[in-house]
XYZ file of C-alpha atoms in Angstrom:
253
model
C 0.000 0.000 0.000
C 1.508 3.347 -1.057
C 1.288 6.602 0.908
C -1.747 7.870 -1.007
C -3.629 4.624 -0.387
C -2.700 4.748 3.301
C -4.028 8.311 3.483
C -7.334 7.281 1.889
C -7.614 4.333 4.270
C -7.137 6.581 7.317
C -9.699 9.081 6.026
C -12.157 6.265 5.319
C -11.730 4.896 8.832
C -12.237 8.385 10.287
C -15.179 9.507 8.152
C -16.677 6.152 7.176
C -20.000 7.025 8.798
C -20.055 10.535 7.366
C -19.586 10.294 3.568
C -20.317 13.990 2.969
C -17.529 15.023 5.349
C -15.237 12.513 3.662
C -15.934 14.197 0.312
C -15.394 17.676 1.775
C -11.996 16.701 3.163
C -10.969 15.289 -0.210
C -12.217 18.353 -2.089
C -10.338 20.738 0.203
C -7.073 18.822 0.323
C -6.677 17.372 -3.153
C -4.934 20.313 -4.861
C -6.022 18.828 -8.191
C -7.193 20.831 -11.196
C -10.967 20.876 -11.684
C -10.790 18.923 -14.949
C -8.804 16.142 -13.232
C -11.069 15.695 -10.224
C -13.221 13.074 -11.911
C -10.147 10.890 -12.431
C -9.045 11.490 -8.836
C -12.378 10.455 -7.321
C -12.566 7.458 -9.649
C -9.114 6.364 -8.462
C -10.176 6.814 -4.835
C -13.257 4.719 -5.549
C -10.968 1.907 -6.710
C -8.911 2.152 -3.526
C -12.057 2.065 -1.386
C -13.279 -0.978 -3.324
C -10.086 -2.860 -2.508
C -10.567 -1.863 1.145
C -14.275 -2.904 1.064
C -15.638 0.550 2.013
C -18.629 0.041 -0.269
C -20.932 2.693 1.213
C -18.245 5.359 0.868
C -17.656 4.250 -2.713
C -21.180 5.293 -3.680
C -20.645 8.881 -2.542
C -17.173 9.091 -4.083
C -18.286 7.681 -7.441
C -21.336 9.952 -7.507
C -18.950 12.895 -7.174
C -16.671 11.488 -9.890
C -19.701 11.003 -12.139
C -20.732 14.634 -11.663
C -17.296 15.843 -12.798
C -17.261 13.504 -15.797
C -20.747 14.540 -16.922
C -19.868 18.227 -16.536
C -16.747 17.763 -18.669
C -18.562 15.495 -21.174
C -16.037 12.725 -20.496
C -17.842 9.608 -21.791
C -15.149 7.045 -20.850
C -15.074 8.411 -17.300
C -18.867 8.430 -17.118
C -18.903 4.835 -18.334
C -16.387 3.748 -15.680
C -18.519 5.339 -12.971
C -21.707 3.593 -14.077
C -19.975 0.210 -14.148
C -18.310 0.705 -10.774
C -21.487 2.060 -9.175
C -23.255 -1.062 -10.380
C -20.572 -3.258 -8.829
C -20.711 -1.344 -5.532
C -24.512 -1.617 -5.301
C -24.227 -5.318 -6.163
C -21.827 -5.891 -3.267
C -24.209 -4.010 -0.975
C -27.029 -6.352 -2.021
C -29.027 -3.690 -3.874
C -29.326 -5.704 -7.068
C -32.061 -3.578 -8.648
C -29.942 -0.450 -8.285
C -26.977 -2.382 -9.665
C -29.056 -3.311 -12.711
C -29.945 0.345 -13.239
C -26.265 1.323 -13.438
C -25.269 -1.735 -15.477
C -27.935 -0.795 -18.030
C -26.551 2.743 -18.285
C -23.066 1.323 -18.811
C -24.406 -1.070 -21.454
C -26.080 1.776 -23.329
C -22.804 3.710 -23.586
C -20.781 0.606 -24.480
C -23.145 -0.141 -27.365
C -23.059 3.509 -28.404
C -19.239 3.638 -28.610
C -18.900 0.095 -29.971
C -16.787 -1.326 -27.155
C -17.528 -5.025 -27.563
C -15.421 -6.195 -24.621
C -17.162 -3.889 -22.148
C -20.542 -4.571 -23.766
C -20.024 -8.243 -22.974
C -19.024 -7.383 -19.396
C -22.200 -5.313 -19.007
C -24.339 -8.239 -20.167
C -22.448 -10.518 -17.785
C -22.960 -8.147 -14.859
C -26.664 -7.848 -15.672
C -26.925 -11.631 -15.762
C -25.282 -11.954 -12.356
C -27.577 -9.309 -10.868
C -30.732 -10.959 -12.222
C -29.525 -14.341 -10.964
C -29.037 -12.809 -7.510
C -32.630 -11.550 -7.689
C -33.762 -15.125 -8.323
C -34.560 -14.543 -11.998
C -32.235 -17.180 -13.431
C -34.057 -17.328 -16.774
C -33.356 -13.628 -17.328
C -29.779 -14.240 -16.204
C -29.389 -16.953 -18.847
C -30.618 -14.528 -21.508
C -27.951 -11.956 -20.616
C -25.157 -14.474 -20.105
C -25.862 -15.940 -23.555
C -25.633 -12.459 -25.077
C -22.276 -11.985 -23.364
C -21.149 -15.396 -24.604
C -22.091 -14.539 -28.186
C -19.939 -11.404 -28.093
C -16.981 -13.165 -26.458
C -17.067 -15.842 -29.150
C -17.275 -13.161 -31.834
C -14.212 -11.265 -30.575
C -12.243 -14.344 -29.517
C -12.161 -13.540 -25.797
C -11.459 -16.991 -24.370
C -11.301 -15.817 -20.765
C -14.647 -14.053 -21.141
C -16.085 -17.131 -22.825
C -15.029 -19.315 -19.885
C -16.622 -16.862 -17.466
C -19.887 -16.948 -19.434
C -20.000 -20.745 -19.447
C -19.351 -20.784 -15.699
C -22.110 -18.221 -15.126
C -24.524 -20.233 -17.267
C -23.635 -23.254 -15.168
C -24.563 -21.355 -12.015
C -27.809 -20.142 -13.612
C -28.894 -23.678 -14.494
C -27.813 -24.944 -11.080
C -30.086 -22.367 -9.463
C -32.927 -23.593 -11.679
C -32.321 -27.123 -10.391
C -31.006 -28.410 -13.729
C -27.825 -29.923 -12.306
C -26.885 -31.923 -15.408
C -27.037 -28.814 -17.585
C -25.022 -26.985 -14.939
C -22.352 -29.698 -15.163
C -22.307 -29.418 -18.954
C -21.582 -25.686 -18.809
C -19.053 -25.954 -15.980
C -17.108 -28.552 -17.986
C -17.021 -26.186 -20.965
C -15.692 -23.430 -18.713
C -13.169 -25.830 -17.190
C -11.853 -26.843 -20.605
C -11.129 -23.230 -21.538
C -9.647 -22.366 -18.132
C -7.227 -25.281 -18.478
C -6.401 -24.213 -22.028
C -5.547 -20.619 -21.049
C -3.924 -21.525 -17.727
C -6.451 -19.844 -15.455
C -5.810 -21.853 -12.288
C -8.213 -19.816 -10.164
C -11.018 -20.295 -12.694
C -10.149 -23.974 -12.919
C -10.446 -24.360 -9.143
C -13.823 -22.597 -9.145
C -15.112 -24.908 -11.882
C -13.983 -28.006 -9.993
C -15.769 -26.701 -6.893
C -18.965 -26.014 -8.842
C -18.791 -29.449 -10.442
C -18.402 -30.991 -7.002
C -21.460 -29.133 -5.739
C -23.548 -30.208 -8.747
C -22.562 -33.878 -8.443
C -23.228 -33.669 -4.702
C -26.759 -32.465 -5.494
C -27.209 -35.394 -7.886
C -26.180 -37.764 -5.097
C -22.960 -38.850 -6.808
C -20.790 -38.385 -3.726
C -17.708 -40.138 -5.102
C -17.654 -37.778 -8.071
C -18.254 -34.818 -5.768
C -15.295 -35.793 -3.566
C -13.107 -36.208 -6.665
C -13.845 -32.675 -7.868
C -13.608 -31.088 -4.421
C -10.166 -32.681 -4.047
C -9.010 -31.259 -7.390
C -10.297 -27.808 -6.409
C -8.526 -28.085 -3.054
C -5.199 -29.020 -4.643
C -5.281 -25.937 -6.867
C -6.396 -23.667 -4.026
C -3.371 -24.811 -2.017
C -1.097 -24.381 -5.048
C -2.159 -20.769 -5.694
C -2.353 -19.871 -1.973
C -6.087 -19.193 -2.071
C -6.738 -19.530 1.661
C -10.448 -18.735 1.414
C -10.931 -21.231 -1.411
C -8.881 -23.797 0.479
C -11.115 -23.498 3.559
C -14.263 -23.745 1.445
C -12.973 -26.836 -0.381
C -11.964 -28.554 2.853
C -15.441 -27.980 4.278
C -17.250 -29.297 1.184
C -14.865 -32.233 0.771
C -15.279 -33.190 4.439
C -19.089 -33.181 4.255
C -19.172 -35.286 1.085
C -16.483 -37.670 2.333
C -18.254 -38.140 5.675
C -21.463 -39.006 3.816
C -19.561 -41.803 2.067
C -17.647 -42.952 5.155
C -19.713 -41.955 8.229
């Protein structure tokens, strides 16, 4: 963490319950030209995201958005909409997240940014899935998949397949979920995405567990665990141990 990030962290800890005062302190101490303030607040929003100060992020990004709109800075405006959507998503306000994701999508389509257009569709799919509307989620994730195939984004394609697997899992179609997770897994292995590979193995374990195939579930949980240990993913490691233990105990009580 550099000195600027440390300063933002201290301010966030001091004014975390008073976002307006936090903004005032930043405005009065930044020493940044007016036309650069949007970029400054956007950068601070990123720092706050990494520190999980999600409520402060909303106020900071709203201020960044104001500066970008005033200066007719479309890329900056777009970044704010996407990040505001992500912040609201993390706060559990999925409908508000959808509102911002849709604004981001509109601009991405307008400027012809296919990569970010796909991301917007993916984010919308995740938000609708979190609202319990998995059919709508599938619609958006398939749109994202179509774009990723078109532009040759293999990482994005893997993410879409994994998301579609989750959507079908939430609909109770575990075999379809497995089909999509295996497609995602194949790409993750191809491009060397070990984290994505571990997630797919975990999701496959969960789906087989639901189908009652405990031996298969244990096999996939073990593979996920091995990768989590390899890449030092402590959270993933703990999750895999827990799932593996439950499935293994069911086989050998």
